[in-house]
CSV table of C-alpha atoms and ligand atoms in Angstrom, one decimal:
chain,number,residue,atom,x,y,z
R,1,UNK,CA,93.3,51.5,-89.9
R,2,UNK,CA,93.1,55.0,-91.3
R,3,UNK,CA,94.4,55.3,-94.9
R,4,UNK,CA,97.9,56.7,-95.1
R,5,UNK,CA,97.4,57.8,-98.7
R,6,UNK,CA,100.4,55.9,-100.1
R,7,UNK,CA,102.8,56.9,-97.3
R,8,UNK,CA,104.6,54.1,-95.6
R,9,UNK,CA,105.8,54.5,-91.9
R,10,UNK,CA,108.2,51.8,-90.8
R,11,UNK,CA,109.1,51.6,-87.1
R,12,UNK,CA,112.7,50.6,-86.4
R,13,UNK,CA,112.4,50.3,-82.7
R,14,UNK,CA,112.6,53.0,-80.0
R,15,UNK,CA,112.0,56.4,-81.6
R,16,UNK,CA,113.5,55.5,-85.0
R,17,UNK,CA,111.1,55.8,-87.8
R,18,UNK,CA,111.5,55.7,-91.6
R,19,UNK,CA,108.8,57.6,-93.6
R,20,UNK,CA,108.6,56.8,-97.3
R,21,UNK,CA,106.2,59.0,-99.3
R,22,UNK,CA,104.1,57.9,-102.2
R,23,UNK,CA,106.6,59.6,-104.5
R,24,UNK,CA,109.4,57.6,-102.9
R,25,UNK,CA,111.1,60.2,-100.7
R,26,UNK,CA,112.7,58.6,-97.7
R,27,UNK,CA,112.9,60.6,-94.4
R,28,UNK,CA,114.6,58.9,-91.4
R,29,UNK,CA,113.9,60.2,-88.0
R,30,UNK,CA,116.2,59.8,-84.9
R,31,UNK,CA,118.5,56.9,-86.1
R,32,UNK,CA,119.4,54.7,-83.1
R,33,UNK,CA,120.6,51.5,-84.7
R,34,UNK,CA,123.8,49.8,-83.4
R,35,UNK,CA,123.0,50.3,-79.7
R,36,UNK,CA,119.2,49.8,-80.2
R,37,UNK,CA,118.2,46.4,-78.6
R,38,UNK,CA,114.9,46.6,-80.5
R,39,UNK,CA,116.2,47.4,-84.0
R,40,UNK,CA,114.7,44.8,-86.3
R,41,UNK,CA,117.3,42.1,-87.0
R,42,UNK,CA,118.7,42.2,-90.5
R,43,UNK,CA,116.7,45.2,-91.5
R,44,UNK,CA,118.5,47.1,-94.3
R,45,UNK,CA,117.9,50.8,-94.7
R,46,UNK,CA,117.1,52.0,-98.3
R,47,UNK,CA,120.2,53.0,-100.2
R,48,UNK,CA,119.1,56.6,-100.6
R,49,UNK,CA,117.9,58.5,-97.6
R,50,UNK,CA,117.9,62.1,-98.7
R,51,UNK,CA,116.7,63.5,-95.4
R,52,UNK,CA,117.3,62.8,-91.7
R,53,UNK,CA,115.5,64.6,-89.0
R,54,UNK,CA,116.8,64.7,-85.4
R,55,UNK,CA,114.5,65.7,-82.5
R,56,UNK,CA,117.2,66.3,-79.9
R,57,UNK,CA,120.8,65.4,-78.9
R,58,UNK,CA,120.4,62.3,-76.7
R,59,UNK,CA,122.3,59.3,-77.7
R,60,UNK,CA,119.2,57.1,-78.2
R,61,UNK,CA,118.1,59.6,-80.9
R,62,UNK,CA,121.4,60.5,-82.7
R,63,UNK,CA,123.9,57.8,-82.0
R,64,UNK,CA,123.9,56.6,-85.7
R,65,UNK,CA,123.2,60.0,-87.3
R,66,UNK,CA,126.8,60.5,-88.6
R,67,UNK,CA,127.4,57.1,-90.1
R,68,UNK,CA,124.0,56.8,-91.6
R,69,UNK,CA,124.1,60.3,-93.1
R,70,UNK,CA,127.5,59.6,-94.6
R,71,UNK,CA,126.5,56.2,-96.0
R,72,UNK,CA,123.0,57.2,-97.3
R,73,UNK,CA,123.8,60.7,-98.4
R,74,UNK,CA,121.4,62.4,-96.0
R,75,UNK,CA,120.9,66.1,-95.4
R,76,UNK,CA,120.5,66.3,-91.6
R,77,UNK,CA,117.7,68.6,-90.4
R,78,UNK,CA,117.7,69.6,-86.7
R,79,UNK,CA,117.6,72.6,-84.4
R,80,UNK,CA,120.4,75.0,-85.2
R,81,UNK,CA,122.9,74.0,-82.5
R,82,UNK,CA,122.3,70.3,-83.0
R,83,UNK,CA,122.8,70.6,-86.8
R,84,UNK,CA,126.0,72.5,-86.0
R,85,UNK,CA,127.2,69.7,-83.6
R,86,UNK,CA,126.4,67.0,-86.2
R,87,UNK,CA,128.3,69.0,-88.7
R,88,UNK,CA,131.3,69.2,-86.4
R,89,UNK,CA,131.2,65.4,-86.2
R,90,UNK,CA,131.7,65.0,-90.0
R,91,UNK,CA,128.3,65.4,-91.7
R,92,UNK,CA,128.7,67.8,-94.6
R,93,UNK,CA,125.1,68.5,-95.4
R,94,UNK,CA,123.1,70.0,-92.6
R,95,UNK,CA,120.1,72.3,-92.2
R,96,UNK,CA,119.9,74.1,-88.9
R,97,UNK,CA,116.4,75.4,-88.4
R,98,UNK,CA,114.4,76.3,-85.3
R,99,UNK,CA,111.1,76.0,-83.5
R,100,UNK,CA,108.1,77.3,-85.5
R,101,UNK,CA,109.9,77.1,-88.8
R,102,UNK,CA,109.0,74.9,-91.8
R,103,UNK,CA,111.4,73.6,-94.5
R,104,UNK,CA,110.4,72.0,-97.7
R,105,UNK,CA,112.1,68.7,-98.3
R,106,UNK,CA,110.9,67.6,-101.8
R,107,UNK,CA,107.3,66.6,-101.3
R,108,UNK,CA,107.5,66.8,-97.5
R,109,UNK,CA,107.1,70.1,-95.5
R,110,UNK,CA,108.8,69.6,-92.2
R,111,UNK,CA,107.7,71.9,-89.4
R,112,UNK,CA,109.7,72.0,-86.1
R,113,UNK,CA,107.4,72.2,-83.0
R,114,UNK,CA,107.8,72.3,-79.2
R,115,UNK,CA,108.7,69.4,-77.0
R,116,UNK,CA,109.2,69.4,-73.2
R,117,UNK,CA,112.4,67.5,-72.6
R,118,UNK,CA,116.1,68.1,-72.1
R,119,UNK,CA,118.7,68.0,-74.8
R,120,UNK,CA,122.4,67.6,-74.7
R,121,UNK,CA,124.9,65.6,-76.8
R,122,UNK,CA,127.3,63.5,-74.8
R,123,UNK,CA,130.7,62.4,-76.2
R,124,UNK,CA,134.3,61.9,-75.0
R,125,UNK,CA,134.6,65.7,-74.6
R,126,UNK,CA,131.6,65.9,-72.2
R,127,UNK,CA,128.1,67.2,-72.7
R,128,UNK,CA,127.4,69.8,-75.3
R,129,UNK,CA,124.6,72.3,-75.6
R,130,UNK,CA,122.7,71.4,-78.8
R,131,UNK,CA,119.6,73.6,-78.4
R,132,UNK,CA,116.3,72.4,-77.0
R,133,UNK,CA,114.3,69.3,-77.7
R,134,UNK,CA,111.8,69.5,-80.6
R,135,UNK,CA,109.2,67.5,-82.4
R,136,UNK,CA,108.4,67.5,-86.2
R,137,UNK,CA,105.2,67.7,-88.2
R,138,UNK,CA,105.5,66.3,-91.7
R,139,UNK,CA,102.9,67.6,-94.2
R,140,UNK,CA,103.2,65.4,-97.2
R,141,UNK,CA,102.1,66.5,-100.7
R,142,UNK,CA,99.0,64.5,-101.5
R,143,UNK,CA,99.6,62.5,-98.3
R,144,UNK,CA,98.8,62.6,-94.6
R,145,UNK,CA,100.0,65.0,-91.9
R,146,UNK,CA,102.3,63.1,-89.5
R,147,UNK,CA,103.6,64.2,-86.1
R,148,UNK,CA,106.7,62.7,-84.5
R,149,UNK,CA,106.8,64.1,-80.9
R,150,UNK,CA,110.4,63.2,-80.1
R,151,UNK,CA,110.8,62.8,-76.4
R,152,UNK,CA,108.4,64.9,-74.5
R,153,UNK,CA,106.0,65.3,-71.6
R,154,UNK,CA,102.4,66.1,-72.4
R,155,UNK,CA,102.0,69.9,-72.7
R,156,UNK,CA,99.0,72.2,-73.3
R,157,UNK,CA,100.4,73.7,-76.4
R,158,UNK,CA,99.9,70.4,-78.2
R,159,UNK,CA,96.5,72.1,-78.9
R,160,UNK,CA,98.4,74.6,-81.0
R,161,UNK,CA,99.9,71.8,-83.0
R,162,UNK,CA,96.4,70.7,-83.7
R,163,UNK,CA,95.2,74.2,-84.6
R,164,UNK,CA,98.1,74.9,-87.0
R,165,UNK,CA,98.9,71.6,-88.6
R,166,UNK,CA,95.9,69.2,-88.0
R,167,UNK,CA,98.0,66.0,-87.6
R,168,UNK,CA,96.2,62.8,-88.6
R,169,UNK,CA,98.9,60.3,-87.5
R,170,UNK,CA,100.8,60.9,-84.2
R,171,UNK,CA,104.0,59.0,-83.2
R,172,UNK,CA,104.0,59.5,-79.4
R,173,UNK,CA,106.4,58.3,-76.7
R,174,UNK,CA,104.5,56.2,-74.2
R,175,UNK,CA,107.2,54.3,-72.2
R,176,UNK,CA,107.3,56.7,-69.2
R,177,UNK,CA,110.3,57.5,-67.1
R,178,UNK,CA,112.1,59.7,-69.6
R,179,UNK,CA,108.9,60.8,-71.4
R,180,UNK,CA,105.2,60.7,-71.0
R,181,UNK,CA,103.5,57.3,-70.2
R,182,UNK,CA,100.1,56.1,-71.3
R,183,UNK,CA,98.2,58.3,-68.8
R,184,UNK,CA,99.8,61.5,-70.1
R,185,UNK,CA,99.8,60.3,-73.7
R,186,UNK,CA,96.0,59.8,-73.5
R,187,UNK,CA,95.7,63.6,-72.8
R,188,UNK,CA,98.1,64.3,-75.6
R,189,UNK,CA,95.9,62.4,-78.0
R,190,UNK,CA,92.9,64.5,-77.0
R,191,UNK,CA,94.9,67.8,-77.4
R,192,UNK,CA,96.3,66.7,-80.8
R,193,UNK,CA,93.1,65.4,-82.3
R,194,UNK,CA,95.0,62.7,-84.3
R,195,UNK,CA,92.9,59.6,-85.0
R,196,UNK,CA,95.8,57.2,-85.6
R,197,UNK,CA,98.4,56.8,-82.8
R,198,UNK,CA,101.7,55.1,-83.4
R,199,UNK,CA,103.3,54.4,-80.0
R,200,UNK,CA,107.1,54.7,-79.8
R,201,UNK,CA,109.8,54.9,-77.1
R,202,UNK,CA,108.5,52.0,-75.0
R,203,UNK,CA,109.8,48.6,-74.2
R,204,UNK,CA,113.4,49.3,-75.4
R,205,UNK,CA,114.8,49.3,-71.9
R,206,UNK,CA,113.3,48.0,-68.6
R,207,UNK,CA,112.2,51.4,-67.2
R,208,UNK,CA,110.1,52.2,-70.3
R,209,UNK,CA,107.1,50.2,-69.1
R,210,UNK,CA,104.2,51.8,-70.9
R,211,UNK,CA,102.3,49.7,-73.5
R,212,UNK,CA,100.0,50.4,-76.4
R,213,UNK,CA,97.3,48.3,-74.7
R,214,UNK,CA,97.3,50.6,-71.7
R,215,UNK,CA,97.0,53.7,-73.9
R,216,UNK,CA,94.3,52.1,-76.0
R,217,UNK,CA,92.1,51.7,-72.9
R,218,UNK,CA,92.4,55.4,-72.2
R,219,UNK,CA,91.6,57.0,-75.6
R,220,UNK,CA,88.2,58.0,-76.9
R,221,UNK,CA,86.2,55.9,-79.3
R,222,UNK,CA,87.3,56.5,-82.9
R,223,UNK,CA,91.0,56.7,-82.0
R,224,UNK,CA,93.2,53.8,-83.1
R,225,UNK,CA,96.3,53.0,-81.1
R,226,UNK,CA,98.3,50.7,-83.4
R,227,UNK,CA,99.9,47.8,-81.5
R,228,UNK,CA,102.9,47.5,-83.7
R,229,UNK,CA,106.3,45.8,-83.4
R,230,UNK,CA,109.7,47.0,-84.6
R,231,UNK,CA,110.0,46.3,-88.3
R,232,UNK,CA,106.3,46.7,-88.9
R,233,UNK,CA,105.2,49.2,-91.5
R,234,UNK,CA,101.8,50.9,-92.0
Q,1,NI,NI1,115.8,62.1,-74.8
Q,2,MN,MN1,114.9,59.2,-75.7
């Protein structure tokens, strides 16, 4: 497995990922905990999570954003309208950015990049417009460049993500149905040029049938598709 230069990436099932840098900065992406059938049993989040990133407004990505941000003192970073929405739900510290922008979060530079997916936040009042779906590239001081695609189809401009940011580790949805599956993700891997692939957004619910093994058969030699389980860290 490629060296992650002291950065730890813990998969908490579905698209929920905790990144801990060598310096100790915790960044939580897309918290889906109470309703997540694949959340690792008994896993305790670290006490301090200074930053939370949200890729889009669907419930399987933001349903625990408000309680976790309150309990762990997180600044919530998301596209402008989604940050605003989470703020209206009671999160006091939000940062509303937009596609193409980069914000510095201690030793992590977080860049918001394209995704091809819908976005909308559903609650008792209906469905709210919360901007478009996004992905994040995390460029860690003295560490690797990570890409979390959020929910997305494969798209040609993943080549631009490669040109601009040079991601080494890519967290890609592979379940199919709501996102790309292994066939599409294999093309994404080629466009991105990342050598370590961490599959996410598969196996959580019955329609998400794609597997890391299927993807592993389709990628070029020299690319590692990590066959990990929720709770695993690399
Ligand atoms: Ni979604
Ligand atoms: Mn999703």
